[in-house]
Coordinates of C-alpha atoms in Angstrom, one line a residue:
Chain A
M1 CA 24.4 -130.9 -27.8
V2 CA 22.7 -127.8 -29.3
V3 CA 24.5 -128.3 -32.5
F4 CA 23.5 -131.9 -32.7
T5 CA 19.8 -131.1 -32.0
L6 CA 19.9 -128.4 -34.7
F7 CA 21.5 -130.9 -37.1
I8 CA 18.8 -133.5 -36.4
L9 CA 16.1 -130.8 -36.8
S10 CA 17.5 -129.7 -40.1
C11 CA 17.6 -133.4 -41.3
N12 CA 14.0 -133.8 -40.3
Y13 CA 13.1 -130.6 -42.0
K14 CA 14.8 -131.8 -45.2
L15 CA 13.1 -135.1 -44.9
N16 CA 9.6 -133.6 -44.5
K17 CA 10.0 -130.7 -46.8
S18 CA 7.1 -130.5 -49.2
E19 CA 7.5 -129.7 -52.9
Y20 CA 4.9 -128.7 -55.3
I21 CA 4.5 -129.8 -58.9
F22 CA 2.2 -128.6 -61.6
V23 CA 0.3 -131.5 -63.2
P24 CA -2.4 -131.7 -65.9
I25 CA -5.7 -132.9 -64.4
D26 CA -8.4 -132.1 -66.9
T27 CA -9.1 -131.0 -70.5
I28 CA -11.7 -128.4 -71.6
I29 CA -12.7 -128.4 -75.2
F30 CA -14.8 -125.3 -76.2
P31 CA -17.6 -125.5 -78.8
V32 CA -15.9 -122.7 -80.8
K33 CA -12.4 -122.1 -82.2
N34 CA -11.6 -118.8 -80.7
P35 CA -13.4 -118.0 -77.4
I36 CA -12.3 -114.8 -75.8
R37 CA -12.7 -113.1 -72.4
I38 CA -13.1 -116.5 -70.8
N39 CA -14.3 -116.4 -67.2
S40 CA -14.8 -119.4 -64.9
R41 CA -16.6 -119.1 -61.5
Y42 CA -17.8 -121.5 -58.9
N43 CA -20.9 -120.8 -57.0
N44 CA -20.6 -122.3 -53.5
R45 CA -24.3 -121.9 -52.7
T46 CA -25.6 -123.8 -55.8
C47 CA -22.5 -126.0 -56.2
T48 CA -22.3 -125.0 -59.8
N49 CA -19.4 -124.3 -62.1
Y50 CA -19.8 -121.5 -64.6
I51 CA -17.7 -120.9 -67.7
S52 CA -18.6 -117.8 -69.8
F53 CA -16.9 -116.6 -73.0
I54 CA -17.5 -114.6 -76.2
D55 CA -17.6 -116.1 -79.7
V56 CA -16.9 -113.0 -81.7
G57 CA -17.4 -114.7 -85.1
N58 CA -21.1 -115.5 -84.4
M59 CA -21.6 -112.5 -82.0
N60 CA -22.6 -114.8 -79.1
I61 CA -21.8 -114.7 -75.5
F62 CA -21.9 -118.2 -74.0
L63 CA -22.6 -119.2 -70.4
I64 CA -22.0 -122.9 -69.7
T65 CA -23.0 -124.3 -66.3
N66 CA -22.1 -127.6 -64.7
D67 CA -23.9 -128.4 -61.5
S68 CA -22.7 -130.9 -58.8
N69 CA -24.7 -133.7 -60.6
N70 CA -22.8 -133.0 -63.8
N71 CA -25.9 -131.6 -65.5
R72 CA -24.6 -129.3 -68.3
T73 CA -26.6 -126.3 -69.5
E74 CA -25.6 -123.9 -72.3
H75 CA -27.1 -120.4 -72.4
I76 CA -26.4 -118.4 -75.5
F77 CA -26.9 -114.6 -75.7
C78 CA -26.7 -113.1 -79.1
Y79 CA -25.6 -109.5 -79.2
K80 CA -26.1 -109.0 -82.9
N81 CA -29.3 -107.0 -82.5
A82 CA -27.9 -104.9 -79.7
I83 CA -24.8 -104.0 -81.7
R84 CA -27.0 -102.7 -84.6
N85 CA -28.4 -100.0 -82.5
F86 CA -25.0 -98.7 -81.3
K87 CA -21.9 -97.8 -83.0
K88 CA -19.8 -100.9 -83.4
E89 CA -16.7 -99.2 -82.0
N90 CA -18.5 -98.5 -78.8
F91 CA -18.7 -102.2 -78.0
N92 CA -15.7 -103.5 -76.1
L93 CA -17.5 -106.7 -75.0
F94 CA -16.8 -106.1 -71.3
Y95 CA -19.5 -108.3 -70.0
F96 CA -20.8 -109.6 -66.7
F97 CA -23.5 -111.8 -65.4
K98 CA -25.9 -111.2 -62.4
D99 CA -27.7 -114.5 -63.0
T100 CA -28.2 -116.9 -65.9
S101 CA -31.1 -115.1 -67.4
S102 CA -29.3 -112.2 -69.0
V103 CA -25.9 -110.7 -69.7
Y104 CA -24.7 -107.1 -69.2
I105 CA -22.3 -105.5 -71.6
L106 CA -20.5 -102.3 -70.8
L107 CA -20.2 -99.8 -73.7
K108 CA -16.8 -98.4 -73.8
N109 CA -15.9 -94.7 -73.4
P110 CA -16.8 -92.7 -76.4
I111 CA -14.1 -91.0 -78.5
F112 CA -14.9 -87.6 -77.0
P113 CA -15.1 -88.2 -73.2
G114 CA -17.5 -85.8 -71.5
N115 CA -20.1 -85.7 -74.3
I116 CA -21.7 -89.0 -73.7
K117 CA -21.6 -91.1 -70.5
Q118 CA -20.9 -94.8 -70.5
S119 CA -23.8 -97.1 -70.4
I120 CA -24.6 -100.7 -69.9
V121 CA -26.7 -102.9 -72.2
Q122 CA -28.6 -105.9 -70.8
I123 CA -29.3 -108.7 -73.2
D124 CA -31.5 -111.7 -72.5
S125 CA -31.4 -115.1 -74.1
K126 CA -34.0 -114.1 -76.7
G127 CA -31.8 -111.3 -77.9
K128 CA -33.9 -108.6 -76.4
F129 CA -31.9 -105.7 -75.0
R130 CA -32.3 -102.5 -73.0
T131 CA -29.9 -99.8 -72.0
L132 CA -29.0 -98.8 -68.4
K133 CA -27.5 -95.4 -67.6
I134 CA -24.5 -95.2 -65.3
W135 CA -25.1 -92.7 -62.6
N136 CA -22.9 -91.3 -59.9
S137 CA -23.5 -88.5 -57.3
S138 CA -20.4 -86.4 -58.2
N139 CA -21.6 -86.4 -61.8
E140 CA -18.0 -87.1 -62.9
I141 CA -17.3 -89.0 -66.1
Y142 CA -15.7 -92.4 -65.4
Y143 CA -13.8 -94.6 -67.7
I144 CA -14.3 -98.0 -66.3
Q145 CA -11.3 -99.9 -67.4
P146 CA -9.4 -102.0 -68.5
P147 CA -12.0 -103.8 -70.6
N148 CA -10.1 -107.0 -71.0
K149 CA -11.9 -109.3 -68.6
P150 CA -15.3 -110.0 -67.4
F151 CA -16.5 -109.1 -64.0
N152 CA -17.1 -111.6 -61.3
F153 CA -20.3 -113.6 -60.9
T154 CA -22.1 -112.3 -57.9
D155 CA -25.2 -113.1 -55.9
T156 CA -25.8 -109.5 -55.0
N157 CA -26.4 -106.5 -57.2
I158 CA -23.1 -105.0 -56.3
F159 CA -20.1 -105.1 -58.6
I160 CA -16.6 -104.0 -58.4
A161 CA -14.5 -102.4 -61.2
T162 CA -11.4 -100.4 -61.8
C163 CA -11.6 -97.0 -63.3
F164 CA -9.7 -94.1 -64.7
H165 CA -11.1 -90.7 -63.8
E166 CA -11.2 -89.0 -67.1
A167 CA -10.5 -85.6 -65.5
K168 CA -10.8 -82.8 -68.0
L169 CA -7.7 -83.7 -70.1
G170 CA -8.7 -87.2 -70.8
T171 CA -6.3 -90.1 -70.4
P172 CA -2.7 -88.9 -71.1
S173 CA -0.8 -90.2 -74.1
L174 CA 2.4 -92.2 -73.6
N175 CA 4.5 -89.1 -74.1
D176 CA 2.3 -87.2 -71.7
Y177 CA 2.8 -89.8 -69.0
Q178 CA 6.6 -89.4 -69.2
T179 CA 6.9 -85.7 -69.7
N180 CA 3.9 -84.1 -68.0
L181 CA 3.8 -85.0 -64.4
D182 CA 0.6 -82.9 -63.8
S183 CA -1.2 -84.9 -66.4
R184 CA 0.0 -88.2 -64.8
K185 CA -1.0 -86.9 -61.3
K186 CA -4.5 -86.4 -62.5
V187 CA -4.8 -90.1 -63.3
F188 CA -2.8 -91.7 -60.5
S189 CA -3.9 -89.5 -57.6
Q190 CA -7.4 -90.8 -58.0
P191 CA -8.7 -94.0 -56.4
P192 CA -8.4 -96.9 -58.9
T193 CA -11.3 -98.9 -57.7
L194 CA -15.1 -98.4 -57.6
L195 CA -18.1 -100.2 -56.4
F196 CA -21.4 -100.0 -58.3
E197 CA -24.8 -101.3 -58.0
I198 CA -27.2 -102.4 -60.7
N199 CA -30.9 -101.8 -60.1
D200 CA -33.8 -102.1 -62.6
S201 CA -32.8 -99.4 -65.0
I202 CA -29.8 -97.8 -63.5
C203 CA -26.2 -98.5 -62.7
K204 CA -25.3 -96.5 -59.6
I205 CA -21.7 -95.9 -58.5
I206 CA -21.6 -96.3 -54.8
K207 CA -18.1 -95.5 -53.8
E208 CA -14.5 -95.4 -54.9
Y209 CA -11.4 -96.4 -52.9
G210 CA -7.8 -97.5 -52.9
S211 CA -4.7 -95.8 -54.3
Y212 CA -2.1 -96.2 -56.9
P213 CA 1.6 -96.8 -55.8
K214 CA 3.4 -93.6 -55.0
T215 CA 6.2 -94.4 -57.4
L216 CA 3.8 -93.7 -60.3
L217 CA 4.1 -90.0 -59.3
D218 CA 7.9 -90.0 -59.4
T219 CA 9.6 -87.8 -62.0
T220 CA 10.3 -90.7 -64.3
I221 CA 8.6 -94.1 -64.2
H222 CA 9.1 -97.2 -66.2
I223 CA 6.9 -97.6 -69.3
Y224 CA 5.8 -101.1 -68.1
N225 CA 4.2 -99.6 -65.1
Y226 CA 1.7 -97.3 -66.9
F227 CA -0.9 -100.0 -67.6
P228 CA -1.2 -102.4 -64.6
D229 CA -3.0 -105.7 -64.9
Y230 CA -5.5 -106.4 -62.2
T231 CA -7.7 -109.2 -60.8
I232 CA -11.0 -108.7 -58.9
C233 CA -11.3 -110.9 -55.8
N234 CA -14.6 -112.1 -54.5
S235 CA -14.8 -109.7 -51.6
D236 CA -14.4 -106.0 -52.2
A237 CA -10.8 -106.3 -53.1
V238 CA -8.7 -105.9 -56.2
V239 CA -5.1 -107.0 -56.7
F240 CA -3.0 -104.8 -59.1
L241 CA 0.2 -105.9 -60.8
Y242 CA 2.7 -103.4 -62.3
R243 CA 4.9 -104.9 -65.0
N244 CA 8.2 -103.5 -63.7
M245 CA 7.6 -104.1 -60.0
D246 CA 8.0 -107.3 -58.1
T247 CA 5.1 -106.3 -55.8
L248 CA 1.4 -107.1 -55.7
Y249 CA -0.8 -104.3 -54.6
L250 CA -4.0 -105.3 -52.8
T251 CA -6.6 -102.6 -52.6
K252 CA -9.2 -103.5 -50.0
K253 CA -11.7 -101.0 -48.6
N254 CA -9.6 -97.9 -48.1
K255 CA -6.3 -99.6 -47.7
T256 CA -3.6 -100.6 -50.1
I257 CA -1.3 -103.3 -48.9
K258 CA 1.9 -104.4 -50.7
Y259 CA 3.2 -107.9 -51.1
A260 CA 6.6 -108.5 -52.5
F261 CA 7.4 -111.6 -54.5
K262 CA 10.4 -113.0 -56.3
S263 CA 10.7 -115.0 -59.5
K264 CA 13.4 -117.6 -60.2
Y265 CA 13.6 -116.1 -63.7
K266 CA 14.1 -112.5 -62.8
H267 CA 16.4 -110.7 -65.2
C268 CA 17.8 -107.3 -64.5
N269 CA 16.0 -105.2 -67.2
P270 CA 17.9 -102.3 -68.8
K271 CA 16.5 -98.8 -68.7
F272 CA 13.9 -98.2 -71.4
D273 CA 15.0 -95.4 -73.7
M274 CA 11.9 -93.2 -74.0
K275 CA 13.3 -91.5 -77.1
K276 CA 12.7 -94.8 -78.9
L277 CA 9.1 -95.1 -77.9
F278 CA 8.0 -95.5 -81.5
N279 CA 10.9 -97.6 -82.7
Y280 CA 9.3 -101.0 -83.1
N281 CA 12.6 -102.9 -83.5
Y282 CA 13.8 -101.4 -80.3
I283 CA 10.6 -102.2 -78.5
N284 CA 10.6 -105.8 -79.7
K285 CA 14.3 -106.2 -78.7
Y286 CA 13.6 -104.7 -75.3
A287 CA 10.6 -106.8 -74.7
C288 CA 12.4 -109.9 -75.8
E289 CA 15.4 -109.3 -73.5
S290 CA 13.5 -108.4 -70.4
S291 CA 11.6 -110.4 -67.9
K292 CA 8.4 -109.2 -66.4
P293 CA 5.2 -110.2 -64.5
M294 CA 2.4 -110.1 -67.1
Y295 CA -0.9 -111.2 -65.8
I296 CA -2.5 -111.8 -62.4
K297 CA -5.6 -114.0 -62.0
Y298 CA -7.6 -114.8 -59.0
E299 CA -9.4 -118.1 -58.3
P300 CA -12.0 -117.7 -55.5
K301 CA -12.8 -121.3 -54.7
N302 CA -9.4 -122.3 -53.5
N303 CA -8.4 -118.7 -52.8
R304 CA -5.4 -118.7 -55.0
L305 CA -3.6 -116.2 -57.2
Y306 CA -1.9 -117.2 -60.4
L307 CA 0.8 -114.9 -61.8
I308 CA 2.1 -115.3 -65.4
Y309 CA 5.8 -114.4 -65.5
T310 CA 7.5 -113.8 -68.9
K311 CA 11.1 -114.9 -69.0
Y312 CA 14.0 -113.3 -70.8
Q313 CA 15.0 -114.7 -74.2
K314 CA 17.9 -113.6 -76.4
F315 CA 16.8 -111.3 -79.2
E316 CA 19.3 -112.4 -81.9
N317 CA 20.1 -116.0 -82.9
K318 CA 23.4 -117.1 -84.3
D319 CA 22.0 -117.4 -87.9
G320 CA 21.0 -113.7 -88.0
T321 CA 17.3 -114.3 -87.3
I322 CA 15.5 -112.7 -84.4
N323 CA 13.0 -113.9 -81.8
K324 CA 9.7 -112.2 -81.3
A325 CA 8.7 -111.0 -77.8
I326 CA 5.3 -112.6 -78.1
N327 CA 7.1 -116.0 -78.0
N328 CA 9.1 -115.4 -74.8
P329 CA 8.9 -118.4 -72.6
F330 CA 7.0 -118.1 -69.3
S331 CA 6.4 -119.5 -65.9
I332 CA 3.5 -119.4 -63.4
I333 CA 3.8 -118.4 -59.8
V334 CA 1.0 -119.6 -57.5
F335 CA 0.2 -117.7 -54.3
D336 CA -2.1 -118.7 -51.5
S337 CA -4.7 -116.5 -49.8
L338 CA -2.0 -114.9 -47.6
F339 CA 0.1 -114.0 -50.7
N340 CA 2.7 -116.7 -49.8
N341 CA 4.5 -118.0 -52.9
I342 CA 3.5 -121.7 -53.1
G343 CA 5.7 -122.4 -56.1
E344 CA 6.9 -121.3 -59.5
F345 CA 6.4 -123.6 -62.4
N346 CA 8.0 -123.6 -65.8
I347 CA 5.5 -123.9 -68.7
S348 CA 6.1 -125.6 -72.0
N349 CA 6.1 -123.5 -75.2
E350 CA 3.1 -125.4 -76.6
Y351 CA 0.9 -123.3 -74.2
S352 CA -0.1 -119.7 -74.8
K353 CA 0.6 -117.2 -72.1
F354 CA -2.1 -114.9 -73.5
N355 CA -4.9 -117.4 -73.2
S356 CA -5.5 -118.8 -69.7
F357 CA -8.0 -118.6 -66.9
P358 CA -8.3 -120.0 -63.4
T359 CA -11.0 -122.6 -62.6
S360 CA -12.2 -124.2 -59.4
K361 CA -10.0 -127.2 -60.3
G362 CA -6.8 -125.4 -61.2
F363 CA -5.4 -123.2 -63.9
A364 CA -6.4 -123.7 -67.5
L365 CA -3.9 -122.9 -70.3
R366 CA -4.7 -123.0 -74.1
N367 CA -2.7 -125.7 -75.8
T368 CA -2.0 -124.4 -79.3
K369 CA -1.1 -127.7 -80.8
L370 CA -4.2 -129.5 -79.6
S371 CA -6.4 -126.5 -80.5
N372 CA -5.1 -126.5 -84.1
K373 CA -5.6 -130.3 -84.2
N374 CA -9.1 -130.3 -82.8
K375 CA -10.1 -127.1 -84.6
K376 CA -11.7 -126.1 -81.3
A377 CA -10.1 -124.2 -78.5
T378 CA -8.5 -126.8 -76.2
Y379 CA -7.4 -125.9 -72.7
I380 CA -5.5 -128.1 -70.3
V381 CA -6.2 -127.6 -66.6
Y382 CA -3.2 -127.8 -64.3
N383 CA -3.2 -128.1 -60.6
I384 CA -0.5 -128.0 -58.0
Q385 CA 0.2 -131.3 -56.2
E386 CA 2.2 -131.7 -53.0
T387 CA 5.0 -134.2 -53.0
K388 CA 7.3 -135.1 -50.1
K389 CA 10.9 -134.5 -50.8
T390 CA 12.9 -137.6 -50.0
L391 CA 16.7 -137.6 -49.5
Chain B
M1 CA 48.3 -81.9 -76.8
N2 CA 46.5 -81.0 -80.0
R3 CA 48.3 -83.9 -81.8
I4 CA 47.1 -86.4 -79.1
F5 CA 43.6 -85.1 -79.5
L6 CA 43.7 -85.3 -83.2
S7 CA 45.1 -88.8 -83.3
M8 CA 42.4 -89.9 -80.8
L9 CA 39.7 -88.4 -83.0
V10 CA 41.1 -90.2 -86.0
I11 CA 41.1 -93.5 -84.1
I12 CA 37.5 -93.0 -82.9
T13 CA 36.4 -92.1 -86.4
L14 CA 38.1 -95.2 -87.8
I15 CA 36.6 -97.5 -85.2
S16 CA 33.1 -96.1 -85.7
S17 CA 33.3 -96.3 -89.5
T18 CA 34.6 -99.9 -89.4
S19 CA 31.8 -100.9 -87.1
C20 CA 29.2 -99.2 -89.4
T21 CA 30.6 -101.0 -92.4
N22 CA 30.7 -104.3 -90.5
N23 CA 27.1 -103.9 -89.5
S24 CA 26.1 -103.0 -93.0
D25 CA 28.1 -105.9 -94.4
K26 CA 26.5 -108.3 -92.0
K27 CA 23.0 -107.0 -93.0
T28 CA 23.9 -107.2 -96.7
E29 CA 25.1 -110.8 -96.3
L30 CA 22.0 -111.7 -94.5
F31 CA 19.7 -110.1 -97.1
S32 CA 21.7 -111.5 -100.0
L33 CA 21.5 -115.0 -98.5
F34 CA 17.7 -114.6 -98.0
L35 CA 17.3 -113.5 -101.6
S36 CA 19.2 -116.5 -103.0
N37 CA 17.9 -119.2 -100.6
Q38 CA 14.2 -118.2 -100.4
L39 CA 13.5 -116.3 -103.6
N40 CA 16.2 -117.7 -105.9
A41 CA 17.3 -114.2 -106.8
N42 CA 20.6 -112.3 -106.7
L43 CA 21.2 -109.0 -104.9
K44 CA 21.5 -106.1 -107.4
D45 CA 24.4 -103.6 -107.2
S46 CA 22.0 -100.7 -107.1
A47 CA 18.4 -101.1 -106.3
N48 CA 15.5 -100.5 -103.9
Y49 CA 13.5 -103.2 -102.3
L50 CA 10.2 -102.7 -100.6
I51 CA 9.8 -105.2 -97.7
I52 CA 6.5 -105.6 -96.0
T53 CA 6.3 -107.6 -92.7
Y54 CA 3.6 -107.8 -90.2
M55 CA 6.0 -107.3 -87.3
G56 CA 6.4 -103.8 -86.0
C57 CA 4.2 -101.0 -87.2
T58 CA 1.0 -102.7 -88.2
G59 CA -0.8 -99.4 -88.8
C60 CA 2.0 -98.4 -91.3
V61 CA 1.5 -101.8 -93.0
H62 CA -2.3 -101.3 -93.5
K63 CA -1.9 -97.7 -94.7
G64 CA 1.0 -98.7 -97.1
V65 CA -0.8 -101.7 -98.5
N66 CA -3.9 -99.6 -99.3
Y67 CA -1.7 -97.1 -100.9
I68 CA 0.2 -99.4 -103.2
N69 CA -3.1 -101.1 -104.3
R70 CA -4.3 -97.7 -105.4
Y71 CA -1.1 -96.4 -107.0
P72 CA 0.9 -99.5 -108.1
Q73 CA 2.8 -97.4 -110.7
Y74 CA 5.0 -95.8 -108.1
I75 CA 6.1 -99.3 -106.9
T76 CA 6.7 -100.7 -110.4
L77 CA 8.9 -97.7 -111.4
N78 CA 10.9 -97.4 -108.2
Y79 CA 11.4 -100.9 -106.8
E80 CA 13.4 -103.9 -107.9
K81 CA 11.0 -106.1 -105.9
V82 CA 8.3 -106.0 -103.3
I83 CA 8.7 -108.7 -100.8
Y84 CA 6.0 -109.5 -98.3
S85 CA 5.8 -112.2 -95.7
N86 CA 3.4 -115.1 -95.5
T87 CA 2.1 -113.8 -92.2
L88 CA 1.2 -110.6 -93.9
L89 CA -0.6 -112.4 -96.7
N90 CA -2.7 -114.3 -94.1
R91 CA -3.5 -111.1 -92.2
I92 CA -4.1 -108.8 -95.2
P93 CA -5.1 -111.0 -98.2
E94 CA -5.4 -107.8 -100.3
I95 CA -1.7 -107.7 -100.6
G96 CA -1.9 -110.7 -102.9
V97 CA -3.9 -108.6 -105.4
F98 CA -0.7 -106.6 -106.1
K99 CA 1.1 -108.8 -108.7
R100 CA 3.6 -106.5 -110.3
N101 CA 7.2 -107.4 -109.3
S102 CA 6.0 -108.6 -105.9
V103 CA 6.7 -111.9 -104.3
C104 CA 5.5 -113.6 -101.2
D105 CA 8.1 -115.2 -98.9
T106 CA 6.3 -118.4 -98.2
S107 CA 8.9 -119.5 -95.7
D108 CA 8.1 -116.3 -93.6
R109 CA 11.8 -115.9 -92.8
I110 CA 11.7 -112.3 -93.7
E111 CA 9.6 -111.7 -90.6
Y112 CA 12.6 -113.0 -88.5
L113 CA 15.6 -111.5 -90.2
N114 CA 17.6 -109.1 -88.0
L115 CA 17.7 -106.3 -90.5
G116 CA 15.8 -103.8 -88.4
L117 CA 12.6 -103.9 -90.5
S118 CA 9.4 -102.6 -89.1
G119 CA 6.2 -103.0 -91.1
F120 CA 6.5 -101.1 -94.3
S121 CA 10.3 -100.8 -95.0
I122 CA 12.6 -99.7 -97.8
I123 CA 16.0 -101.3 -98.3
K124 CA 18.3 -99.2 -100.4
I125 CA 21.3 -101.0 -102.1
R126 CA 24.2 -98.9 -103.4
K127 CA 27.5 -100.3 -104.7
G128 CA 26.4 -103.8 -103.7
I129 CA 25.8 -103.1 -100.0
I130 CA 22.8 -101.9 -98.0
S131 CA 23.3 -98.2 -97.7
E132 CA 20.1 -97.5 -95.8
I133 CA 16.9 -99.0 -94.4
I134 CA 14.0 -96.7 -94.0
N135 CA 11.0 -97.7 -91.9
L136 CA 7.6 -96.0 -92.4
D137 CA 6.4 -94.3 -89.3
I138 CA 2.6 -94.0 -88.9
R139 CA 3.0 -90.5 -87.4
D140 CA 4.3 -89.3 -90.8
T141 CA 1.5 -90.7 -92.9
K142 CA -1.4 -88.4 -92.3
D143 CA -2.2 -88.1 -96.0
D144 CA -1.4 -89.7 -99.3
S145 CA 1.3 -87.1 -100.2
A146 CA 3.3 -88.3 -97.3
L147 CA 3.0 -91.9 -98.4
K148 CA 3.9 -90.9 -102.0
N149 CA 7.1 -89.1 -100.7
Y150 CA 8.0 -92.1 -98.7
I151 CA 7.6 -94.5 -101.6
L152 CA 9.5 -92.3 -104.0
M153 CA 12.2 -91.6 -101.4
N154 CA 15.3 -92.6 -103.4

């Protein structure tokens, strides 16, 4: 009887089992050819969609808003004048918005850390700019990093960022990371996350928190783990992704919580030979023939995390040609707010894994074919759809 | 005991030399096919080729290209051909300025050949086979004299 009941239950389970598919639902055509640092945010209070990006060619930062009545507004902030007054190499175009009236750009760490502190430039829509000093009570030099993505939109003056404490030695080189444990400890023993507040003329660091995984302090660590990717969530939380670990690290308040995940395309990567650190052929072959989680992106409206996972591809073809690691195929893993894996979806090679961003509707991926055809960056928004599995 | 050891040593040496030759033969065949199919040229019995691809050490490429534009005589004297890829021409149009014995591989196949090229590379042919492939390393190119030594390395 028990066996029979279990059998019926398992049949029912199979009949009702949900499956998710990744389907295209929308197209976004940008007004420029190569927008970079694209950020999309949805403001619940004003029911407005925001898309911001940088057009490097014309030195403009765009902020496009779409309200619930589909009224579209375009704000353009030109940073040409601001850049004239600073050394060009100090601009990393790490920008963020507090409201639609002005944009803030973080100046990157100078070449000789310790001499000059980082500062923030505020630019309004008329191109006027002013500089804000970064201040913190401990008077320590921070290197707010990595500068590859914009901050969140926020209704408050409080922002979250990740940082490297410069310590006195500066950021270790790749060789240092591997051979000099003390040097590595100086970086990875410090909290990776900080909160700061922007007032009229000052950017004040309020507190720092979280911790790096302990494995980064082991005698040897994998090269992929040196530079984690991260995504800032809308509360005071940051999710870190290490490229040789199948674990997401959530840093929230003073806690760091681990969430393990599994990809269908995981390949057992060989050990990286550190003696060949500057052998570009070896690096390309290694990157080609290994699988790894690459980027993590958070979408606050639906509370989802999107993880781009690079798949293995064979380095050498039969005709003696080679494949390039930048062309490795990839998949996307979607997680819900509790870090449950909703599904992993294979992505066609006409999309770029380096150009994507989450939106309130789903996940936008740059379609290289359409972008070339339209001569404007064209992104296709994909969303997950539930389907009932039928026997 | 000594005999066994010696015979093992001979076998290992033979195996390794055969695999090296095979590897070199394979690369020679690949390069020779590339020359005839893409550039309509034959492989010389003894020559040096300078290959510039964008894949690999991009810093080496930029330094090397600047150098050959300043001192083209070193290239003309020492190299049978300078072959650069189409990707390189798109990324560094200055390479097109250098006309002497240089050729652009419009098919871009050179970027994808499994020869172990990395940016600014020299292929040395001796007795009709590839004897050596030398890749420029950015760490060795602090000044012009280092680049000169590299380019004249034959």
